[in-house]
Short mmCIF file of C-alpha atoms in Angstrom, two decimals:
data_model
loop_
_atom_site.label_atom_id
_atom_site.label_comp_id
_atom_site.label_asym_id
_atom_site.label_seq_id
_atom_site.Cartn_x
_atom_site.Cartn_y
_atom_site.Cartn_z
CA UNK C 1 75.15 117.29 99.73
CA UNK C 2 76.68 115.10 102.51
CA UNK C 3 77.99 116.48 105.56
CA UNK C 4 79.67 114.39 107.69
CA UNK C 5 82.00 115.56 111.32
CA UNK C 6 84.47 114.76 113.67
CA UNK C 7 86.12 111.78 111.66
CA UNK C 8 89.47 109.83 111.10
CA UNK C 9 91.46 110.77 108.27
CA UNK C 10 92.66 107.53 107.84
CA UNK C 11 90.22 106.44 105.36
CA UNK C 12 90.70 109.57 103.31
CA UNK C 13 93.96 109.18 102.78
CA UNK C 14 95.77 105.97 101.43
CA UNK C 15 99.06 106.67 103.76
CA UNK C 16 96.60 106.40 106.61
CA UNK C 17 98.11 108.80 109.29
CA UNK C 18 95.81 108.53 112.30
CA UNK C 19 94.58 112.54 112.12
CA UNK C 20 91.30 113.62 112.47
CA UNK C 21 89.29 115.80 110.39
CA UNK C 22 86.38 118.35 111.70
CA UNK C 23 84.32 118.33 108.62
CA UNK C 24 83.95 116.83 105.54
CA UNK C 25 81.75 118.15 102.75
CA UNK C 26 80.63 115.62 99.69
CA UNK C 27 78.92 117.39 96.59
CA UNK C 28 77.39 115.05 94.22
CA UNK C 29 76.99 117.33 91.39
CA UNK C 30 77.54 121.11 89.59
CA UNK C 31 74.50 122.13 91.10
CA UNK C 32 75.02 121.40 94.30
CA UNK C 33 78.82 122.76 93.90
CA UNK C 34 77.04 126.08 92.47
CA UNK C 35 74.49 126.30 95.59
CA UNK C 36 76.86 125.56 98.04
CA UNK C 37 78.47 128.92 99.31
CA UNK C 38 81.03 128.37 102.19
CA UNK C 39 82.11 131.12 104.62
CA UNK C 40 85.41 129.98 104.05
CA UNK C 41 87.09 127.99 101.27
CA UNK C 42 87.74 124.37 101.85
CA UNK C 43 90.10 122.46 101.15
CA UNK C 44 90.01 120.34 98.30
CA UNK C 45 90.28 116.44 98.68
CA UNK C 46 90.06 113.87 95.76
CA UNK C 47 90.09 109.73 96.55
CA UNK C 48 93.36 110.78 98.84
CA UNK C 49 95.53 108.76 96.90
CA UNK C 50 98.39 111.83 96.74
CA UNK C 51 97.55 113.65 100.09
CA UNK C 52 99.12 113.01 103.19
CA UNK C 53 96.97 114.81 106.60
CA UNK C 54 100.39 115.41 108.49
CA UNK C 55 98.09 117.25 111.33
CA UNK C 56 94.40 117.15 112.77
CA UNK C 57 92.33 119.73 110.31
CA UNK C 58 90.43 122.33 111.35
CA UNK C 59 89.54 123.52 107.65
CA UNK C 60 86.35 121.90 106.16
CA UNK C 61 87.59 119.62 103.64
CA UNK C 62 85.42 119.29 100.15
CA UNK C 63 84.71 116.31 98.05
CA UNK C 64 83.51 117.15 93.93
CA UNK C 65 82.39 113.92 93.12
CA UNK C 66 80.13 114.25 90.18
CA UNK C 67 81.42 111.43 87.50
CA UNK C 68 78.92 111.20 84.30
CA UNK C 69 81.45 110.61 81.00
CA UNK C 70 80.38 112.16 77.74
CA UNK C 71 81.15 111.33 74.17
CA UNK C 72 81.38 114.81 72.24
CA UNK C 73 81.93 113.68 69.02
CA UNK C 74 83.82 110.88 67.02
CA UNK C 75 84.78 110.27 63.41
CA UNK C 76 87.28 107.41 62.02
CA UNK C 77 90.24 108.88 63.95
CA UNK C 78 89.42 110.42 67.26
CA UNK C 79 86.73 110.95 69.84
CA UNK C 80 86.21 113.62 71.80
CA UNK C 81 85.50 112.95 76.15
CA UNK C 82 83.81 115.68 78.61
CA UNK C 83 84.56 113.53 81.75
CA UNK C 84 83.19 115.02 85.60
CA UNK C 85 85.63 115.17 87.85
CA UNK C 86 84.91 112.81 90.57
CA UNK C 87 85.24 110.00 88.24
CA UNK C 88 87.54 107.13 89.13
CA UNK C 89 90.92 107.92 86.78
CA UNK C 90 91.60 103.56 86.41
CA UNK C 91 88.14 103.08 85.59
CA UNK C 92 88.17 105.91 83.44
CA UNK C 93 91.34 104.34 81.53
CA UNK C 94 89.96 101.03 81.92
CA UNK C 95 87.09 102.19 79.64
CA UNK C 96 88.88 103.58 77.32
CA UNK C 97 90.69 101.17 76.44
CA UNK C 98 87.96 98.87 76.43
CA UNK C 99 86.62 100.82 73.72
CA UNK C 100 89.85 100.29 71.95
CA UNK C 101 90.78 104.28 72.30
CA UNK C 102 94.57 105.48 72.88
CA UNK C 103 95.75 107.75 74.77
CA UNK C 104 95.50 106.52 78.62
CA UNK C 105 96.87 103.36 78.06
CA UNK C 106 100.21 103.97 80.05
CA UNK C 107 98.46 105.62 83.12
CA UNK C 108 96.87 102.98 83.50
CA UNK C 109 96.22 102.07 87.55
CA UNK C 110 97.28 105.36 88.87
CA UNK C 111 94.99 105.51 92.02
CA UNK C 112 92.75 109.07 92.49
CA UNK C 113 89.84 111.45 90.60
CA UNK C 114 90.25 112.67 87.33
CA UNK C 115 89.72 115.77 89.18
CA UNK C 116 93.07 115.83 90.39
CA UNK C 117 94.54 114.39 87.54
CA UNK C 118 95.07 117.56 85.81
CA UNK C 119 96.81 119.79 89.30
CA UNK C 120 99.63 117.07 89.09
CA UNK C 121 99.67 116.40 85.00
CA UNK C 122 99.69 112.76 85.97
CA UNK C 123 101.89 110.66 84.04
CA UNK C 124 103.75 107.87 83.51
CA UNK C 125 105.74 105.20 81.33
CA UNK C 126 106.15 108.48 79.26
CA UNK C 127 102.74 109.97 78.67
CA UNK C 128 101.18 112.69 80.25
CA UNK C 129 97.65 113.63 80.75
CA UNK C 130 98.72 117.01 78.79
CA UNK C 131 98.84 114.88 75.85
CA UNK C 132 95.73 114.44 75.42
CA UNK C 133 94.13 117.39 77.23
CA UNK C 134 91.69 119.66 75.30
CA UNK C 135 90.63 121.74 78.30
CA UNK C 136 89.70 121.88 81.74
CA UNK C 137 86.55 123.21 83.39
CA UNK C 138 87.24 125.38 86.93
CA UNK C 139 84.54 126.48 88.94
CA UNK C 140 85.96 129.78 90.58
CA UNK C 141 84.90 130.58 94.23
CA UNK C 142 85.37 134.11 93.64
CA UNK C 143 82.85 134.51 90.57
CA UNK C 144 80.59 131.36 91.05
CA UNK C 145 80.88 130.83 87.84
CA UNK C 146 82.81 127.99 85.43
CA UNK C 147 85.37 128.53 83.65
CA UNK C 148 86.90 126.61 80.31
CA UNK C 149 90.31 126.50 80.25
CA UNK C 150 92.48 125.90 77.23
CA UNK C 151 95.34 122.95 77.25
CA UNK C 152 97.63 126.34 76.65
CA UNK C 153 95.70 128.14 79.92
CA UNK C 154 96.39 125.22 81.86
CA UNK C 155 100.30 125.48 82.25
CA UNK C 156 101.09 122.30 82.05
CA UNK C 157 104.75 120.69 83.08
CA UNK C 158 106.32 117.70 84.34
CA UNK C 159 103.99 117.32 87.57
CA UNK C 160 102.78 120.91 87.29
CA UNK C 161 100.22 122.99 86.33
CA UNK C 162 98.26 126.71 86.79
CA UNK C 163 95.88 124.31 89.04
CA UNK C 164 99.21 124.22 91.57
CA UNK C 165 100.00 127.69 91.16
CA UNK C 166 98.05 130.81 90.36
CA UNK C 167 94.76 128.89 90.67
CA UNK C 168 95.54 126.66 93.59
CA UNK C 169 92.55 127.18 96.25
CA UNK C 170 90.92 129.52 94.23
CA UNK C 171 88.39 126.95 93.09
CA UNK C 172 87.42 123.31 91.88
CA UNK C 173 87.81 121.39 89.08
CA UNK C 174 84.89 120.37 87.90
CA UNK C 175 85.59 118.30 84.49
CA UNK C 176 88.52 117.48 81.77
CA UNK C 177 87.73 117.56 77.91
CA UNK C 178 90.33 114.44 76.73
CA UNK C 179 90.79 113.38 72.62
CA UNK C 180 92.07 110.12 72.01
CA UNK C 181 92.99 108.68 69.38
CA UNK C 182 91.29 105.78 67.10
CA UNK C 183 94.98 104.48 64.94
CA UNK C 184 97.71 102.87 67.15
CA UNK C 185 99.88 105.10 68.86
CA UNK C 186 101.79 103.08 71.23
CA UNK C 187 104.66 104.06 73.34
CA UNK C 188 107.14 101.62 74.66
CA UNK C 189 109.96 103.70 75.34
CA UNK C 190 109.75 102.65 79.48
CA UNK C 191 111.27 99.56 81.29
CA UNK C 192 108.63 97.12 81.17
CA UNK C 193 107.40 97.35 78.05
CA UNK C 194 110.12 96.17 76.03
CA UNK C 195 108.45 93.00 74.62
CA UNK C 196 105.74 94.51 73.13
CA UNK C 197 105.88 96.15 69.80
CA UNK C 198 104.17 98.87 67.19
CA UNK C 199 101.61 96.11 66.36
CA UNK C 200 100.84 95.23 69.88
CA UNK C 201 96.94 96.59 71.16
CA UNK C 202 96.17 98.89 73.34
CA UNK C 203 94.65 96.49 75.91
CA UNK C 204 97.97 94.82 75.40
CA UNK C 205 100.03 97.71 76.27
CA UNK C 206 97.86 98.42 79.58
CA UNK C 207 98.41 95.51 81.09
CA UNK C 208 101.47 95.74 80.40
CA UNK C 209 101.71 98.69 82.25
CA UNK C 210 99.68 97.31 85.12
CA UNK C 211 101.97 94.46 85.59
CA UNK C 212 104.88 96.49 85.85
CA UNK C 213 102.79 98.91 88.56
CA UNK C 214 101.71 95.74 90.30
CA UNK C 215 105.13 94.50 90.51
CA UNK C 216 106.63 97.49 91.72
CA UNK C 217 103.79 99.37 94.01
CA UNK C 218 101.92 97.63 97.43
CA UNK C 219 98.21 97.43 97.40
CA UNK C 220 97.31 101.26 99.48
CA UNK C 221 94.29 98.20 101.32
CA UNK C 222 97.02 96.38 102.49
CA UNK C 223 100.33 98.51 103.03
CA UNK C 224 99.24 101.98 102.97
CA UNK C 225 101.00 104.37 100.92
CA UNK C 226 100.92 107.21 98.05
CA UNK C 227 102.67 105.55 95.18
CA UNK C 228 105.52 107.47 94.08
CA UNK C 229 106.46 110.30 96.51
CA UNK C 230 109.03 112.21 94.97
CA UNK C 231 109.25 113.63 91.60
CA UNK C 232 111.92 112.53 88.92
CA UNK C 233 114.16 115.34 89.27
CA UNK C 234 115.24 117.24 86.08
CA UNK C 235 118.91 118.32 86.07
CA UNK C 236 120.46 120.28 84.00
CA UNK C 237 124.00 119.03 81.66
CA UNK C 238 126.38 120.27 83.52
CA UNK C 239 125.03 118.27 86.56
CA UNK C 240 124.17 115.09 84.55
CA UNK C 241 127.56 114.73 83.20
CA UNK C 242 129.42 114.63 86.66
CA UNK C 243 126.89 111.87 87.89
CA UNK C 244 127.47 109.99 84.89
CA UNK C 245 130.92 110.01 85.12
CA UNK C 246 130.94 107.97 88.62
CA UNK C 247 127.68 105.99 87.71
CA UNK C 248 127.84 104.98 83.91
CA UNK C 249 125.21 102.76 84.38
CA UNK C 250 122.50 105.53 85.77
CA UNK C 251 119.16 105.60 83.82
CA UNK C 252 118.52 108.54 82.17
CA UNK C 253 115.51 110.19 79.96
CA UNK C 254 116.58 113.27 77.70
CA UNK C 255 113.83 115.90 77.61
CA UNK C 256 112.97 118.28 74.73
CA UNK C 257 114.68 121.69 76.47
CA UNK C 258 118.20 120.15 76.78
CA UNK C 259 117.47 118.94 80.33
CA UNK C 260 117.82 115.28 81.75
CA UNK C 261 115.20 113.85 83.85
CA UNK C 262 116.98 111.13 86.25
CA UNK C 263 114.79 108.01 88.40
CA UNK C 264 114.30 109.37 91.61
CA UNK C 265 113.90 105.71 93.27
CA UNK C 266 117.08 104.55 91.36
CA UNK C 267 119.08 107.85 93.21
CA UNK C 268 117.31 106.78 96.83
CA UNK C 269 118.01 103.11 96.32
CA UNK C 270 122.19 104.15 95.30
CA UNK C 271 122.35 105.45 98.71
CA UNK C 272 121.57 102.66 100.32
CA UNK C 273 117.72 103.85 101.95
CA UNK C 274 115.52 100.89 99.81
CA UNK C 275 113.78 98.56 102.13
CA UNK C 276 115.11 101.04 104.92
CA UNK C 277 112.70 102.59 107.76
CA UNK C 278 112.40 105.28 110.56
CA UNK C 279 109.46 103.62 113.08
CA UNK C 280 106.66 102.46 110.79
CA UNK C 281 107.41 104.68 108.01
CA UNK C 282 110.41 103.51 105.34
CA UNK C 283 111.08 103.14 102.00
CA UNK C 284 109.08 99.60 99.94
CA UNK C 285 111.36 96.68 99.60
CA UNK C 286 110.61 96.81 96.01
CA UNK C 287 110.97 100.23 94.93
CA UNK C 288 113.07 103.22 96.96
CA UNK C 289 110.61 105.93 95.34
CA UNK C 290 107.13 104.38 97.19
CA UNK C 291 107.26 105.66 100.87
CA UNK C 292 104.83 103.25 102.95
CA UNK C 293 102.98 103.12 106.42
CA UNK C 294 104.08 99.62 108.12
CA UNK C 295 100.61 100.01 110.23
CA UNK C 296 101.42 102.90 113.20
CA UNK C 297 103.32 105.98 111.42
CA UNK C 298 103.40 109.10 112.42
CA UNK C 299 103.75 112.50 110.38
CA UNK C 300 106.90 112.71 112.57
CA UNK C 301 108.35 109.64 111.02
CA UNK C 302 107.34 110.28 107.96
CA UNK C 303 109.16 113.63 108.06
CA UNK C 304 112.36 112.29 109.63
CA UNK C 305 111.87 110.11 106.57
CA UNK C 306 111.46 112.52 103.94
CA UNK C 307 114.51 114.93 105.26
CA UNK C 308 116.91 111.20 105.16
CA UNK C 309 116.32 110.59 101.66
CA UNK C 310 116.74 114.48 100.98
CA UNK C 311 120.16 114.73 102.47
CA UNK C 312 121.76 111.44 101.69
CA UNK C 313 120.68 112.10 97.91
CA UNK C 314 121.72 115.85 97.48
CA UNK C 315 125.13 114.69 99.65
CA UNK C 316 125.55 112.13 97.47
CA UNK C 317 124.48 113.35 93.99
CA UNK C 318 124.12 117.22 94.69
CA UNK C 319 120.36 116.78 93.38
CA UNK C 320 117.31 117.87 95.67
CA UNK C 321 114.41 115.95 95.52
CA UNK C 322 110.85 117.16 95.68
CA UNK C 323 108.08 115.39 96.68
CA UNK C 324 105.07 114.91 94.47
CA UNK C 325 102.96 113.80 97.37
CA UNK C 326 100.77 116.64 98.96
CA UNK C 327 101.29 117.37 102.41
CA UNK C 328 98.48 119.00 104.59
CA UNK C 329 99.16 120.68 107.92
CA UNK C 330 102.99 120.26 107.43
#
């Protein structure tokens, strides 16, 4: 166990707000997570790629970061992952594919744990970590004891989960069970990926997907930020059809239920905000969605930012954005 006090923020979060936390609390492994018995519960922190400290924090904030990757089984047409939770999600996908698995391809170089992979059901190009999710291990607080929770447990929905809801600070994650699959299985239904094809290999179609995310998304090490801050809201028809009808052109993604998911940065940029800024917090030149830190912003600015976007969108569209980023303190 690592205990560390009295620190910036700033390098536990990619947005980089200058806050301060009082204590931080690193755990290197299920044993130490299952002797370590707080008087209150922490708050839970992964690599800080979707958490935002909007104030100073008084709470002790916990790091799981136990990241050993296990092979359950295999045959000729899938193998079966128990993968710790503090394990690096890129390198995680980055291996996979390496081994010629699919599966992860299209998340490839989403930033954070695969600890907090599951809270958010990360996905992206059109997978989801639910797709390949067999279960997820959750060490309660209450019980001290893990849990293994079915794909079906979990709750899983577009960036959702039980992990947000009736579980949220009621323990940790501690590891995700994953099958992938041996055949080809791309999908190439996203922007970007247009020139590949049914043939094309799966270390093909992630870096595919990690040219489009490089072209798209700053480097957090060099223009700090949380990657895509507000969910892709789903509308129902009724709403969808009166958007369309002024903006023919608007991309669109049916969903199974009837709904229509829209492109939140294509709804921010339409109202004119891409490239825009309130102090040293605005919206990337390059995409509307990514909200970035220009070197000195403040939770203030970022706020002021936030509530912008909000209104000119749902004045302009009648659609109310939510972000996916967490915000702490706020």
């Amino acid at each position: 166990m690592r205990l560390l006090q009295q620190l910036s923020a700033k390098s536990y979060s990619t947005f980089a707000l200058d806050t301060q936390l009082a204590e931080l609390v690193e755990l290197e492994s299920l044993v130490e997570l299952l002797a370590y018995q707080p008087d209150v519960t922490p708050l839970l922190l992964g690599e800080g790629s979707n958490s935002i400290f909007l104030t100073d924090q008084s709470q002790t904030v916990l790091r799981y970061l136990a990241k050993s990757r296990t092979v359950l089984s295999e045959d000729d047409q899938n193998v079966q992952l128990h993968i710790e939770a503090g394990d690096n999600w890129h390198q995680l996908v980055s291996w996979t594919v390496a081994q010629g698995w699919w599966g992860l391809e299209n998340l490839s170089l989403i930033p954070g744990s695969v600890g907090a992979a599951p809270v958010q059901n990360i996905g992206a190009y059109g997978a989801e970590l639910a797709d390949c999710c067999d279960y997820v291990d959750f060490f309660h607080w209450q019980s001290r004891e893990v849990q293994r929770l079915s794909k079906s447990d979990c709750g899983f929905a577009y960036r959702d989960s039980i992990f947000k809801t009736v579980l949220a600070g009621q323990g940790v994650i501690v590891a995700v069970g994953l099958t992938l699959k041996k055949q080809s299985q791309p999908k190439l239904g996203y922007k970007g990926l247009e020139h590949l094809n049914p043939q094309s290999s799966v270390t093909e179609v992630a870096q595919a997907v990690i040219a489009v995310r490089q072209s798209k998304l700053p480097d957090p090490a060099i223009l700090p930020n949380c990657g895509s801050f507000f969910k892709n809201p789903v509308i129902n028809h009724t709403v969808f059809d009166a958007i369309q009808h002024s903006y023919p052109a608007m991309p669109f993604y049916p969903q199974a239920d009837g709904l229509v998911k829209l492109a939140a940065g294509w709804l921010i940029e339409q109202v004119g905000l891409k490239g825009q800024r309130i102090g040293d917090v605005g919206c990337y030149e390059k995409q509307a969605l990514v909200l970035v830190n220009f070197g000195q912003g403040t939770a203030t600015e970022l706020l002021q930012m936030i509530a912008l976007i909000q209104q000119k969108v749902a004045a302009e569209f009648a659609v109310q954005l939510e972000p996916e980023v967490r915000l702490l303190g706020q």
